[in-house]
Structure formats: structure tokens, C-alpha cells
């Protein structure tokens, strides 16, 4: 099986798949409402919500004032009153103003009310670098949200996974942060079933099977890892895991793989220190200590501010750096 | 070239029952009946007693920090009474106990909350209030969202959200007011301007001449009322709710009142407040004028006062007994409400918290031993 098998040119892009999931769920469940900046008339700055306002009306696909805390806070109220809000925050950098509402309210309400008040909301957030975007439009803050109890954090990398995970997220009884890697938004098409299907939150996917080293990643770097694997010698047997869900993390899939390979490289766009790579490395040493042949390698963004786009590919874990990390891990 | 005024506005102040208990009969027409005033006065007596007992519970180490409501009972009761119990929804801050009780929240819930027990926030089914909100100003957005849901579903219901003067400095207040008015949702923004945000006085909090005028920027009907006047608070809230219910969108009410107690039991207001100011406001206590009014109508006397106080003591004593009788929650409760479906790792932490450090996966140590 060719490793780049997912990259066919037919079917839907990630943008199309998310749009289809939103439309189908709004059709199926009248409690679902979409709200955010420019999501209505304009169909969203990435056109993810294109056509939804025309189809479902301005009340269910609402252009809100330009205020992220307002978007998140009113989405919480809608959820409290029995709706299924799907707010969009235009870029991950603008989650900052909504952070208090998301973390201190949405995430805590089930616990602080002992289950009396629950917040089933799914906040969609374009994430990550690599598209030559302006400042504060290219970060990867997923670890921050994974650290807050009460939130689920999802980041699909393919159209098929995006549709199935978004339907799971909207139907989930708890708040979900749904990160959409913008570098993948229109990078390829994939056959996506028209019918309704879900992919459970919390399940990683083994993209390629192998026996020598496990590579764990999620989001856009999945494709950088695939490119790196194509450059490595044929006899290097690499298992690639796409986490798909950041929290709750699929410990079993990681552990099963690393117990088999004895080696692991974690790849993410976010900075290295206190990133998810650290958590994954710790999970591995807790569960696979006696199986390890090499220290867990991290191939990540740097502990610096994300640069403007002229230097963004120097910052991001691109395939040559990933290739080097895999080689170093194998050589240990 | 024209140079012209493009916007002019004014803010009305409404008082119907003055500090001496004298009623403006014209303004009071069609508001509260004497029986209703007597009922609400009895609620005041109960809530004042609740407040005093809560204070003593904290001082004697039986309860944690508590924010007294003392002096703000007319604002809470007048507004809460205007809302339809079981239909409308209250989204409070933490100085509206009387309104929450009026809408059916069992009184022990508030004590439980301050006793460090989340079950105080476990609002019973059918009671239309959110748990009290501790951070300042965040709840107004939730209220706006709830009201938005009512509008989308064409339900003839309204929301009242409560907050203080300090909260109107928060960004979330402005976002909530802006969302509510652009979306035209049925929400009443009820500001209890009690003059102090912990130690910061109203004049330092904002250069705005009134709090009420802040709503003008959002195109919202707004009014300032004497917050210690049951009639004015009731009338203006009722009118705002009627407007909201008939599709007129949100309104703003600034209830001018005073925090007669400290910010909380962890605070000592003598450090920053002029005793003369406090003494002057004590004369404006809503209980004094409401009682005077009832007495002037021949509906109240010392005997009825004694009976009301005895009844309040008995009710509050029973509430304290109930709250203190509730057993400590189990340790499992720390874990069990994080999600509807508990992730395996959280369940493992719960199930092994007494038998391991929750760190190393135990089978690894066993593997090592057999190595």
C-alpha cells in the first residue's frame, strides 16, 4: 500500500467535509446553531460555513459582533438553554479573548454544578502555520486547552476524519475544541461518504504500519511525516500515528505501538517546552519503559514566538527535520 | 458644512417609595398590592436573618467566606417578583439571594456553596436560575445566550441578569450588552449599583455620570431607579420584561443601592469607607421604608414584626440544620462530573488515588520485578 494513499484528488477538501458535516447536522438537529464573525453572509473567512446562512437562515447561522469572549459566552448560554451551538473563532490566535469563557466557564460548569448544568458546545478554530498568514494567525495552542480539565480537544488532518469527528463533537454532551489545520484546508481531496457517520473522540489512527519506530503526530504535520517517510530508506519500517484527538489522548494506541517498535518520535508544530510531546514522552516512559530502545525524540516548533511567514517553514517541523529526527532515533 | 448634534440622550431616575415610606400614588398605580408588599417585606425579614446567620456561621468557623446581601433586598425582591417563576430565568451574581429563593431555589443551596460544596450549585430541575457567579461580569454573556435561545425558539420567556457597578467595567459586560441589543434578545440587564466594588468607590470605577447611561451606547432602553424602593424596582423591571416579551429586546436598569455590609466576610470595609457615609445609607435601608409604608396602611405593627422575626429565625435555623446535616461529598465526586463519559485516565486516577501515586503504570514495575 503506498504511504500517500490518502492523497487522491477526488471528493472533498477538509473545508468541504466540515461544511457538509455542519449542513447535515443542522438538517438533522434543529438545536444546532452556528455563530461567529463573518460566518453568515460571507460564509466564513475560509468559506467553511459557505451557503449555510442561505439554507438555514440568519437566526441559526448568525453573524455576531466582533468579540470572541462574546461569541464563546453567548454560546455557553445557548448551550445552557438546550441548544447545540457551534461557534467559530476565526483564528487560533483569537481564542485568547475567549479563553476565560471557554476555560473558566464552559469547561467547569458540569463539575461546578454537579451535572445540573452542562455545556454541549463545539468551538471550531482554524489552527497552525504554513499558509503565509499574518501575525497571530499561525499558532498551535492545543496543549493549552488539553491541560484544562473539562474540555475535549480534537484536530483531524483529513476530510474523512474531519466530518466524522465533527459530527461526534457536535453530539458530544461536553465542550469540544475542534481545531482545523488550515494548511490542510484545501491541500487535497478525499472520498468522503455522503451519509452520516461518526468517528469516536479519543481514538488515534494508525496511518502506516511499521515495526522499527513509531511517529506520533496530528494535524498538518501528518503530511510532513509522510513526506519524510518517503525519503527514508525502504528498509526503515515506520509506524505513523495520527492522534486525531488531543484530549482524551489515546494512550492504548501509542503504548501498543511503542511496545512493538521500542522507539518513538513525536512531531508537533507547537513549541517544545511543556508541549504535548512532553506528555506523550511521559506516557511512554510510564507504560513502555522496559520496551524502549531509545529516548523519545521530539521534533517540534521552537521555544520562540512563531515568526512571520518569511521564516515560518524554518520554524515548523518540515519533512527534512522530521527525517533527521527519525534517523537519530533509529541510530540510537 | 453642517455641524449638528447627531445624538442626544437623557436618563430618568425613578423613585416611588421614599425613605420615609411615603408613596407616590400616581406612579405606584398598577404596581404592587398591599398584600404583595407585606409578602415581600416578610421575605426581606427572612433574607436579612439569613444574612446575619450566614455571617455568624463564617465567624464561628462553620462556613467559609460569605458575601452579605444586607441592604440590597429591595433590588433583588422587586426585580425577582416581576419575573415569572418557572418561565423566566435568573442569571445572578452573588448578592441576589432573595430573588433566587423567590424563584424556588432551596435556601440551603446558597449556604452549601459557601460551605465549599459544589452541590450548592446543583440547581434542582424546574428551578430557573443559574448557580451564583463568582468571577465578575462573566454571567451576563450566558444570560444573553439563554435569551437568544428563547428568541430562536419563539418562547415567550425572558432572562434577568444581575451584576454590580464594578462589573460594568469588564469587557464581558460590553460584549453582552452589544450582543443582546444587536440580536434583540429578551434579556434585562439589572445592575445593582451598591457604590463599592470591594474597596473601589463608584466614582473611581467609572467616569460615566451614571451606570445607566452606559446602555445608551448599545441602543438599549435604560433607567436609573432607587434600588431600595420595592415599587420602583418592581415597576421598571416589569416594564422591561413586558417589552422584552413582546419583542422589544433588552433593557438596562441601574438600581441605586448600597452595600451595608463588608464585601465579604474576608473584607473589612472600615479600612476604606467613611462611617458617616454608611450611617447615611443605613437611614435609606429598604426594610425601614417598606415597614413604614405598611404601618401607614395599618398593615403592620410591632406584633406582626415580632411574629415575622420569629418565623424567619425558625426558617433559617431549619435551613442551617439542613445544610450542616448534608454529609461531606465522597472523594469520587472530584472526578465524576468532569465529563459525561469519564476518560479512562481520569477513572484510573479516581480508582487508584489511595493505592498508588497515579504516576507509573503498575504493570511496568511488575515487569521489572520479573526481569
XYZ file of C-alpha atoms in Angstrom:
703
model
C 0.000 0.000 0.000
C 1.539 3.350 -0.948
C 2.004 5.526 2.072
C 0.425 8.524 0.385
C -2.737 6.602 -0.448
C -4.988 9.147 1.321
C -3.910 11.874 -1.074
C -6.247 11.334 -4.005
C -7.668 14.212 -5.965
C -11.341 13.370 -5.938
C -14.015 14.001 -3.410
C -13.981 16.679 -0.749
C -11.420 19.012 0.743
C -11.219 19.452 4.521
C -13.239 22.671 4.100
C -15.925 20.855 2.082
C -16.111 17.986 4.556
C -16.630 20.291 7.537
C -19.214 22.287 5.618
C -21.061 19.089 4.727
C -20.989 17.883 8.332
C -22.372 21.221 9.577
C -25.135 21.249 6.974
C -26.152 17.653 7.644
C -26.189 18.113 11.398
C -28.199 21.348 11.138
C -30.671 19.473 8.947
C -30.880 16.584 11.406
C -30.971 18.566 14.651
C -32.717 21.923 14.858
C -30.889 22.721 18.096
C -27.640 23.204 16.161
C -26.731 26.867 15.591
C -23.610 28.341 14.021
C -22.322 31.690 15.263
C -19.224 33.777 14.784
C -17.547 36.574 12.889
C -18.350 36.574 9.156
C -19.810 33.062 9.238
C -23.144 34.083 7.707
C -23.286 36.295 4.628
C -19.625 35.770 3.855
C -19.548 32.049 4.641
C -16.537 32.431 6.930
C -13.089 33.753 6.053
C -12.101 30.248 4.937
C -15.593 29.635 3.430
C -16.157 26.748 5.814
C -19.732 27.921 6.510
C -20.447 28.836 2.873
C -24.125 28.592 1.963
C -25.300 27.692 5.471
C -26.990 31.001 6.221
C -28.875 30.907 2.934
C -30.057 27.406 3.699
C -30.819 27.662 7.418
C -31.493 31.366 7.934
C -29.751 34.176 9.782
C -31.018 33.034 13.183
C -29.293 29.663 13.015
C -26.210 30.911 11.185
C -25.555 34.190 12.907
C -23.042 36.894 12.120
C -22.064 38.157 15.555
C -20.342 41.346 16.629
C -16.552 41.194 16.564
C -15.931 39.942 20.086
C -14.580 36.488 20.868
C -15.491 36.406 24.551
C -18.984 37.392 23.468
C -19.122 34.572 20.965
C -17.967 31.991 23.498
C -20.034 33.376 26.372
C -23.283 33.538 24.416
C -22.578 30.062 23.022
C -22.395 28.882 26.643
C -25.783 30.473 27.310
C -27.277 28.875 24.201
C -25.964 25.505 25.365
C -27.375 26.061 28.867
C -30.765 26.682 27.283
C -30.683 23.400 25.367
C -29.188 24.438 22.035
C -26.132 22.855 20.354
C -24.021 25.882 19.482
C -21.103 25.597 17.072
C -19.228 28.885 17.439
C -16.337 29.688 15.136
C -13.294 31.605 16.345
C -11.678 32.946 13.192
C -8.067 32.018 14.032
C -6.451 30.254 16.971
C -4.683 33.487 17.946
C -8.075 34.989 18.737
C -9.002 32.284 21.202
C -7.174 34.456 23.733
C -10.087 36.834 24.349
C -12.448 33.832 24.646
C -10.121 31.892 26.924
C -11.817 32.886 30.170
C -15.275 31.885 28.958
C -14.021 28.614 27.493
C -11.757 27.515 30.304
C -13.338 29.022 33.405
C -16.956 28.532 32.407
C -17.637 26.043 29.591
C -15.067 23.571 30.901
C -16.053 23.795 34.562
C -19.832 24.012 34.503
C -20.616 20.292 34.635
C -18.300 19.868 37.612
C -19.270 23.018 39.498
C -22.975 22.253 39.160
C -22.516 18.538 39.843
C -24.046 17.715 36.499
C -27.056 20.050 36.733
C -25.745 22.431 34.056
C -23.898 21.061 31.022
C -22.366 22.856 28.064
C -22.544 20.873 24.820
C -20.746 23.309 22.537
C -18.225 22.711 19.769
C -15.923 25.617 19.055
C -14.326 25.409 15.608
C -10.910 27.006 15.325
C -8.565 27.126 12.311
C -5.092 26.299 13.617
C -1.408 26.136 12.735
C 1.068 27.639 10.297
C 2.240 27.170 6.754
C -0.227 29.324 4.822
C 1.661 32.652 4.786
C -0.845 34.244 7.134
C -0.336 37.463 9.128
C 0.793 37.677 12.741
C -1.204 35.663 15.305
C -2.785 33.570 12.552
C -0.377 30.585 12.659
C -0.010 29.282 16.215
C -0.699 25.838 17.672
C -2.144 26.216 21.184
C -3.719 22.748 21.510
C -1.639 21.767 24.557
C -3.011 24.756 26.499
C -6.580 23.539 26.063
C -5.681 19.880 26.634
C -4.359 20.980 30.038
C -7.752 22.291 31.161
C -9.986 19.608 32.691
C -13.449 19.548 31.191
C -12.519 20.227 27.584
C -12.130 17.729 24.781
C -9.649 18.746 22.085
C -9.793 17.385 18.563
C -7.627 18.021 15.491
C -8.433 15.993 12.380
C -5.987 16.022 9.475
C -8.134 14.558 6.696
C -11.552 15.360 5.219
C -12.901 11.915 6.148
C -11.819 12.251 9.773
C -12.992 15.863 9.923
C -16.571 15.010 9.007
C -16.807 12.032 11.336
C -15.151 13.824 14.236
C -17.186 16.996 13.828
C -20.435 15.017 13.959
C -19.168 13.319 17.136
C -18.141 16.663 18.595
C -21.493 18.360 17.991
C -23.326 15.379 19.512
C -20.953 15.223 22.477
C -22.568 16.300 25.759
C -19.462 18.287 26.736
C -17.488 21.184 25.260
C -15.152 20.290 22.407
C -12.412 22.450 20.902
C -12.312 21.442 17.251
C -9.027 22.569 15.680
C -8.908 22.633 11.880
C -5.374 22.651 10.395
C -5.627 25.432 7.839
C -2.616 24.177 5.900
C -4.728 21.116 5.026
C -7.952 23.061 4.340
C -7.645 22.799 0.551
C -4.413 20.850 0.118
C -6.087 17.680 -1.187
C -9.389 15.971 -1.765
C -10.525 12.684 -0.340
C -13.523 10.463 -0.907
C -15.928 11.218 1.901
C -19.185 9.281 2.288
C -22.248 11.426 1.861
C -24.108 9.636 4.601
C -23.923 10.312 8.294
C -21.036 8.639 10.147
C -19.075 9.390 13.280
C -15.520 8.789 14.397
C -15.270 8.418 18.159
C -13.454 11.177 20.014
C -10.390 9.716 21.719
C -9.299 7.284 19.009
C -5.991 7.707 17.217
C -5.455 6.293 13.736
C -2.533 4.212 12.555
C -1.836 5.838 9.195
C 1.026 3.487 8.268
C 2.087 0.302 9.999
C 5.732 -0.391 10.834
C 7.992 -2.158 13.274
C 11.145 -0.048 13.795
C 9.939 3.320 15.077
C 6.648 4.976 15.995
C 5.999 8.512 14.833
C 3.205 10.265 16.724
C 1.735 13.447 15.307
C -1.538 15.250 14.488
C -2.830 17.992 12.217
C -0.843 19.289 9.250
C 2.476 17.615 10.241
C 0.899 14.242 9.384
C 1.710 15.071 5.769
C 5.203 16.317 6.574
C 5.800 12.979 8.310
C 4.511 11.061 5.275
C 6.872 13.061 3.055
C 9.782 12.347 5.400
C 8.952 8.641 5.368
C 9.081 8.636 1.565
C 12.625 9.981 1.765
C 13.847 7.364 4.239
C 15.373 4.066 3.091
C 12.860 1.345 2.133
C 14.030 -0.941 4.930
C 13.148 1.545 7.648
C 9.784 0.309 8.896
C 7.903 3.265 10.330
C 4.581 3.270 12.117
C 2.785 6.597 11.786
C 0.067 7.503 14.274
C -2.286 10.432 13.687
C -3.679 11.219 17.141
C -6.800 12.946 15.709
C -7.939 13.626 19.297
C -5.566 15.536 21.568
C -7.705 15.060 24.694
C -8.591 12.480 25.841
C -5.395 11.129 24.367
C -5.441 7.568 23.007
C -2.876 6.043 25.358
C -3.569 2.485 24.215
C -2.730 3.039 20.551
C 0.516 4.849 21.402
C 1.551 2.292 24.004
C 0.749 -0.702 21.853
C 2.809 0.714 19.015
C 5.827 1.753 21.088
C 5.915 -1.581 22.924
C 6.235 -3.076 19.447
C 8.777 -0.649 17.947
C 10.720 0.389 21.078
C 11.275 3.827 19.600
C 9.196 6.973 19.261
C 9.410 10.373 17.634
C 6.760 12.960 18.489
C 6.164 15.697 15.937
C 4.171 18.864 16.565
C 4.055 22.461 15.388
C 3.725 23.948 18.870
C 6.797 24.938 20.918
C 8.811 22.155 22.520
C 8.823 23.036 26.225
C 5.673 21.892 28.037
C 4.196 20.858 24.701
C 2.211 17.697 24.161
C 5.414 15.908 23.175
C 6.429 16.078 26.823
C 3.163 14.446 27.889
C 3.454 11.749 25.246
C 7.074 11.028 26.204
C 5.960 10.670 29.814
C 3.085 8.369 28.916
C 5.606 6.236 27.026
C 8.062 6.036 29.916
C 5.203 5.189 32.295
C 3.879 2.398 30.099
C 6.784 1.268 27.900
C 9.914 1.841 29.991
C 11.238 -1.679 29.611
C 10.467 -1.777 25.901
C 12.404 1.304 24.940
C 15.464 1.095 22.720
C 15.987 4.850 22.507
C 14.956 8.043 24.266
C 11.736 9.544 22.913
C 12.621 12.198 20.351
C 10.756 15.441 19.940
C 10.625 17.266 16.629
C 8.632 20.428 17.240
C 8.354 24.132 16.798
C 10.922 26.105 18.783
C 10.532 27.804 22.166
C 10.185 31.099 20.389
C 7.441 33.318 19.146
C 6.049 31.997 15.867
C 7.842 34.008 13.178
C 6.169 35.982 10.391
C 5.693 33.931 7.285
C 9.050 34.536 5.556
C 10.596 32.282 8.192
C 7.646 30.062 9.069
C 8.922 26.987 7.246
C 12.192 27.299 9.204
C 10.149 27.178 12.388
C 7.705 24.403 11.547
C 8.762 20.736 11.716
C 9.135 20.240 7.960
C 9.985 16.887 6.425
C 13.826 17.226 6.371
C 13.891 17.894 10.120
C 11.437 15.046 10.773
C 13.573 12.739 8.613
C 16.604 13.663 10.723
C 14.703 13.026 13.957
C 13.637 9.570 12.754
C 17.195 8.755 11.652
C 18.605 9.870 15.007
C 16.076 7.782 16.852
C 16.803 4.729 14.707
C 20.557 5.177 15.137
C 20.421 5.207 18.915
C -20.621 72.378 6.078
C -23.064 71.143 8.667
C -22.115 70.926 12.278
C -25.023 69.446 14.133
C -25.984 67.328 17.090
C -26.387 63.717 15.918
C -27.175 62.168 19.268
C -28.798 63.367 22.434
C -29.974 61.331 25.349
C -31.166 61.533 28.890
C -31.518 59.106 31.738
C -34.522 59.145 34.033
C -34.403 58.444 37.753
C -37.448 56.784 39.292
C -38.439 56.739 42.935
C -41.940 55.769 44.045
C -41.476 54.970 47.741
C -39.238 57.452 49.526
C -37.043 56.955 52.576
C -39.891 57.962 54.901
C -42.212 55.341 53.458
C -44.276 57.875 51.515
C -45.700 56.556 48.283
C -46.226 58.412 45.007
C -49.688 57.000 44.402
C -49.779 58.076 40.765
C -46.542 56.296 39.873
C -47.461 53.337 42.052
C -50.762 52.732 40.257
C -50.986 49.183 38.940
C -47.791 48.023 40.601
C -47.782 46.152 43.908
C -50.830 45.432 46.041
C -50.542 45.934 49.783
C -50.688 42.161 50.268
C -47.788 41.736 47.877
C -45.778 44.402 49.699
C -46.423 42.645 53.009
C -45.339 39.344 51.478
C -42.148 40.882 50.066
C -41.397 42.604 53.364
C -41.615 39.216 55.088
C -39.131 37.909 52.515
C -36.840 40.792 53.426
C -37.016 39.825 57.080
C -36.144 36.227 56.227
C -33.246 37.196 53.957
C -31.825 39.679 56.452
C -31.949 36.955 59.097
C -30.314 34.504 56.656
C -27.553 37.042 56.067
C -26.918 37.571 59.779
C -26.823 33.855 60.477
C -24.533 33.221 57.494
C -22.181 35.900 58.837
C -22.101 34.203 62.227
C -21.550 30.791 60.664
C -18.436 32.157 58.981
C -17.200 33.885 62.117
C -17.619 30.719 64.155
C -15.764 28.607 61.599
C -18.786 26.663 60.365
C -18.750 28.204 56.892
C -16.200 29.766 54.515
C -16.229 33.226 53.024
C -19.687 34.758 52.601
C -20.821 37.977 50.883
C -23.622 39.645 52.786
C -26.621 40.871 50.806
C -27.676 43.290 53.538
C -29.243 46.490 52.212
C -29.910 45.208 48.720
C -33.040 43.166 49.412
C -35.472 45.517 47.673
C -33.447 45.407 44.460
C -33.381 41.595 44.460
C -37.003 41.114 45.514
C -38.597 43.853 43.420
C -36.932 42.575 40.271
C -37.297 38.885 41.054
C -41.002 39.356 41.825
C -41.523 40.948 38.407
C -40.193 37.839 36.651
C -42.438 34.839 36.045
C -41.417 31.977 38.270
C -40.974 28.773 36.304
C -40.852 30.573 32.943
C -38.345 33.400 33.125
C -34.729 32.725 34.027
C -32.465 34.464 36.541
C -28.716 34.642 35.962
C -27.329 36.058 39.194
C -24.111 37.386 40.595
C -23.914 36.676 44.350
C -25.936 39.408 46.056
C -29.409 38.369 44.931
C -30.203 35.553 47.360
C -33.725 36.879 47.905
C -34.563 36.710 44.184
C -33.237 33.162 43.894
C -35.273 31.990 46.883
C -38.336 33.660 45.395
C -37.817 31.590 42.241
C -37.660 28.352 44.149
C -34.001 27.761 44.921
C -33.949 25.822 48.200
C -32.326 28.125 50.742
C -29.694 25.623 51.845
C -28.103 25.738 48.380
C -26.507 29.122 48.941
C -25.119 28.044 52.323
C -23.813 24.811 50.806
C -21.999 26.800 48.111
C -20.201 28.924 50.685
C -19.546 25.824 52.804
C -17.303 24.654 49.962
C -19.728 22.148 48.470
C -20.500 22.164 44.759
C -23.896 20.634 45.454
C -24.964 24.156 46.343
C -24.781 24.802 42.586
C -26.749 21.666 41.721
C -29.882 23.562 40.776
C -32.992 21.357 41.056
C -34.903 20.556 37.877
C -37.545 23.198 37.192
C -35.846 25.986 39.146
C -34.936 28.563 36.507
C -31.766 30.070 37.924
C -28.083 29.542 37.248
C -25.689 28.947 40.136
C -24.272 32.124 41.664
C -21.362 33.527 39.682
C -18.094 34.275 41.422
C -15.933 35.949 38.738
C -17.177 39.429 37.938
C -19.295 40.070 34.885
C -18.915 36.793 33.022
C -22.504 35.648 33.561
C -24.117 38.419 31.505
C -22.987 36.677 28.326
C -24.560 33.426 29.489
C -27.796 35.297 30.142
C -27.651 36.788 26.653
C -27.144 33.324 25.174
C -30.070 31.865 27.121
C -32.287 34.734 25.967
C -31.055 34.195 22.413
C -32.181 30.561 22.594
C -35.658 31.729 23.718
C -35.792 34.091 20.778
C -34.723 31.432 18.270
C -37.322 29.017 19.655
C -40.035 31.699 19.812
C -40.620 31.031 23.505
C -42.298 33.881 25.402
C -39.675 33.864 28.144
C -37.180 36.391 29.447
C -33.927 36.473 31.341
C -32.789 38.834 34.084
C -29.083 39.012 34.736
C -27.648 40.652 37.837
C -24.276 42.303 38.324
C -22.695 45.152 40.226
C -21.369 48.581 39.347
C -17.808 47.220 39.091
C -18.888 44.593 36.566
C -19.767 47.314 34.078
C -16.035 47.978 33.735
C -15.484 44.436 32.470
C -15.223 43.781 28.755
C -17.754 40.987 29.035
C -20.420 43.481 30.134
C -19.915 45.499 26.975
C -19.850 42.408 24.787
C -23.023 41.109 26.402
C -24.828 44.452 26.039
C -23.726 44.695 22.421
C -24.730 41.133 21.560
C -28.043 41.444 23.374
C -29.031 44.644 21.610
C -27.818 43.715 18.129
C -29.578 40.352 18.448
C -32.600 41.954 20.196
C -32.865 39.174 22.752
C -35.286 39.214 25.711
C -32.810 39.996 28.476
C -32.932 42.554 31.278
C -29.568 43.796 32.485
C -30.068 44.578 36.160
C -27.181 46.460 37.732
C -27.060 46.601 41.494
C -25.012 49.744 41.862
C -24.109 49.342 45.529
C -21.457 52.078 45.312
C -18.480 49.874 46.118
C -16.515 47.183 44.261
C -14.658 45.841 47.279
C -12.668 48.998 48.153
C -13.090 50.942 44.913
C -15.873 53.519 45.062
C -18.255 54.164 42.231
C -16.557 57.468 41.326
C -13.198 55.751 40.865
C -14.745 52.858 38.971
C -16.005 54.914 36.063
C -16.077 58.486 34.840
C -19.552 57.839 33.495
C -22.018 60.063 35.343
C -24.478 57.208 35.725
C -24.102 53.491 35.160
C -27.434 53.526 33.337
C -26.119 55.692 30.524
C -23.626 53.007 29.505
C -26.565 51.163 27.947
C -27.308 54.115 25.667
C -24.244 53.285 23.583
C -25.868 49.940 22.827
C -29.211 51.395 21.849
C -30.874 49.883 24.885
C -33.748 51.451 26.865
C -32.265 52.383 30.221
C -33.367 53.803 33.532
C -31.995 54.549 36.967
C -34.164 53.581 39.914
C -33.968 53.956 43.644
C -32.783 50.434 44.305
C -34.065 50.473 47.867
C -37.580 51.187 46.681
C -39.566 47.997 46.058
C -42.157 49.792 43.933
C -39.739 51.494 41.559
C -37.640 48.374 41.140
C -40.713 46.215 40.517
C -42.323 48.638 38.083
C -39.267 49.244 35.946
C -38.343 45.546 35.858
C -41.891 44.551 34.952
C -41.958 47.114 32.152
C -38.591 45.925 30.854
C -39.756 42.298 30.935
C -43.015 43.188 29.168
C -41.029 44.990 26.490
C -38.683 42.016 26.117
C -41.562 39.538 25.941
C -43.245 41.490 23.201
C -40.121 41.529 21.037
C -38.730 44.854 22.217
C -35.294 43.440 23.024
C -33.078 44.030 26.043
C -33.255 46.788 28.648
C -30.979 48.139 31.318
C -31.847 49.028 34.894
C -29.448 50.698 37.292
C -30.676 50.135 40.827
C -29.000 52.672 43.099
C -28.462 50.922 46.389
C -25.774 50.389 48.994
C -23.746 47.507 50.322
C -24.431 47.905 54.032
C -22.012 45.110 54.943
C -18.425 44.338 54.014
C -17.646 42.995 50.538
C -17.364 39.547 52.090
C -16.507 38.144 55.479
C -12.856 38.313 54.348
C -13.112 42.086 53.999
C -13.186 44.957 56.488
C -14.870 47.953 54.895
C -13.869 50.213 57.803
C -10.452 50.390 56.159
C -11.789 52.385 53.252
C -15.292 53.679 53.978
C -16.344 56.806 55.804
C -18.595 55.818 58.741
C -20.776 58.851 58.052
C -21.484 57.579 54.572
C -22.508 54.199 55.954
C -24.685 55.840 58.616
C -26.460 57.950 55.986
C -27.219 54.885 53.884
C -28.449 52.976 56.919
C -31.274 55.512 57.026
C -32.149 54.506 53.457
C -32.342 50.803 54.314
C -35.133 49.297 52.214
C -36.566 47.492 55.243
C -37.152 50.713 57.151
C -39.164 52.402 54.435
C -41.118 49.297 53.469
C -42.152 48.772 57.085
C -43.092 52.418 57.455
C -45.264 52.142 54.385
C -47.019 49.042 55.695
C -47.526 50.710 59.080
C -49.009 53.756 57.396
C -51.506 51.438 55.750
C -52.342 49.815 59.060
C -50.942 46.527 57.820
C -48.020 46.240 60.167
C -47.221 46.706 63.838
C -44.786 45.530 66.490
C -46.666 42.290 66.982
C -46.527 41.394 63.322
C -42.846 42.362 63.271
C -42.115 40.075 66.211
C -44.023 37.247 64.580
C -42.210 37.749 61.270
C -38.836 37.746 63.011
C -39.678 34.602 64.963
C -40.797 32.889 61.790
C -37.629 33.989 59.951
C -35.462 32.651 62.784
C -37.221 29.303 62.663
C -36.928 29.055 58.871
C -33.252 29.969 58.837
C -32.466 27.677 61.750
C -34.033 24.812 59.826
C -32.081 25.739 56.676
C -28.811 25.747 58.621
C -29.702 22.382 60.128
C -30.373 21.020 56.645
C -27.147 22.416 55.174
C -24.998 21.221 58.065
C -26.707 17.848 58.026
C -25.653 17.099 54.475
C -22.778 14.679 54.588
C -19.428 15.556 53.082
C -19.306 14.529 49.420
C -17.307 11.443 48.530
C -13.823 11.857 47.068
C -15.100 10.266 43.871
C -17.145 13.407 43.256
C -13.908 15.248 42.416
C -13.712 13.076 39.313
C -17.189 12.003 38.349
C -18.531 15.226 36.881
C -15.595 16.234 34.700
C -17.284 14.742 31.626
C -20.483 12.806 30.915
C -18.299 9.851 29.886
C -15.218 9.699 32.048
C -11.953 9.268 30.080
C -10.017 6.152 31.169
C -7.152 8.147 32.663
C -9.470 10.134 34.947
C -11.216 6.934 36.034
C -7.805 5.395 36.747
C -6.776 8.391 38.853
C -10.037 8.102 40.777
C -9.748 4.367 41.303
C -6.093 4.323 42.346
C -5.793 7.528 44.310
C -5.409 5.676 47.595
C -3.287 2.823 46.291
C -0.706 4.497 44.042
C 0.967 7.762 43.201
C -1.125 7.842 39.974
C 2.222 8.052 38.174
C 3.857 4.905 36.946
C 1.676 2.306 35.286
C 1.766 -0.547 37.869
C 2.308 -3.376 35.379
C 5.679 -1.853 34.478
C 7.029 -2.341 37.989
C 5.813 -5.941 37.899
C 7.583 -6.474 34.594
C 10.792 -5.110 36.077
C 10.488 -7.402 39.111
C 10.242 -10.404 36.807
C 13.076 -9.176 34.655
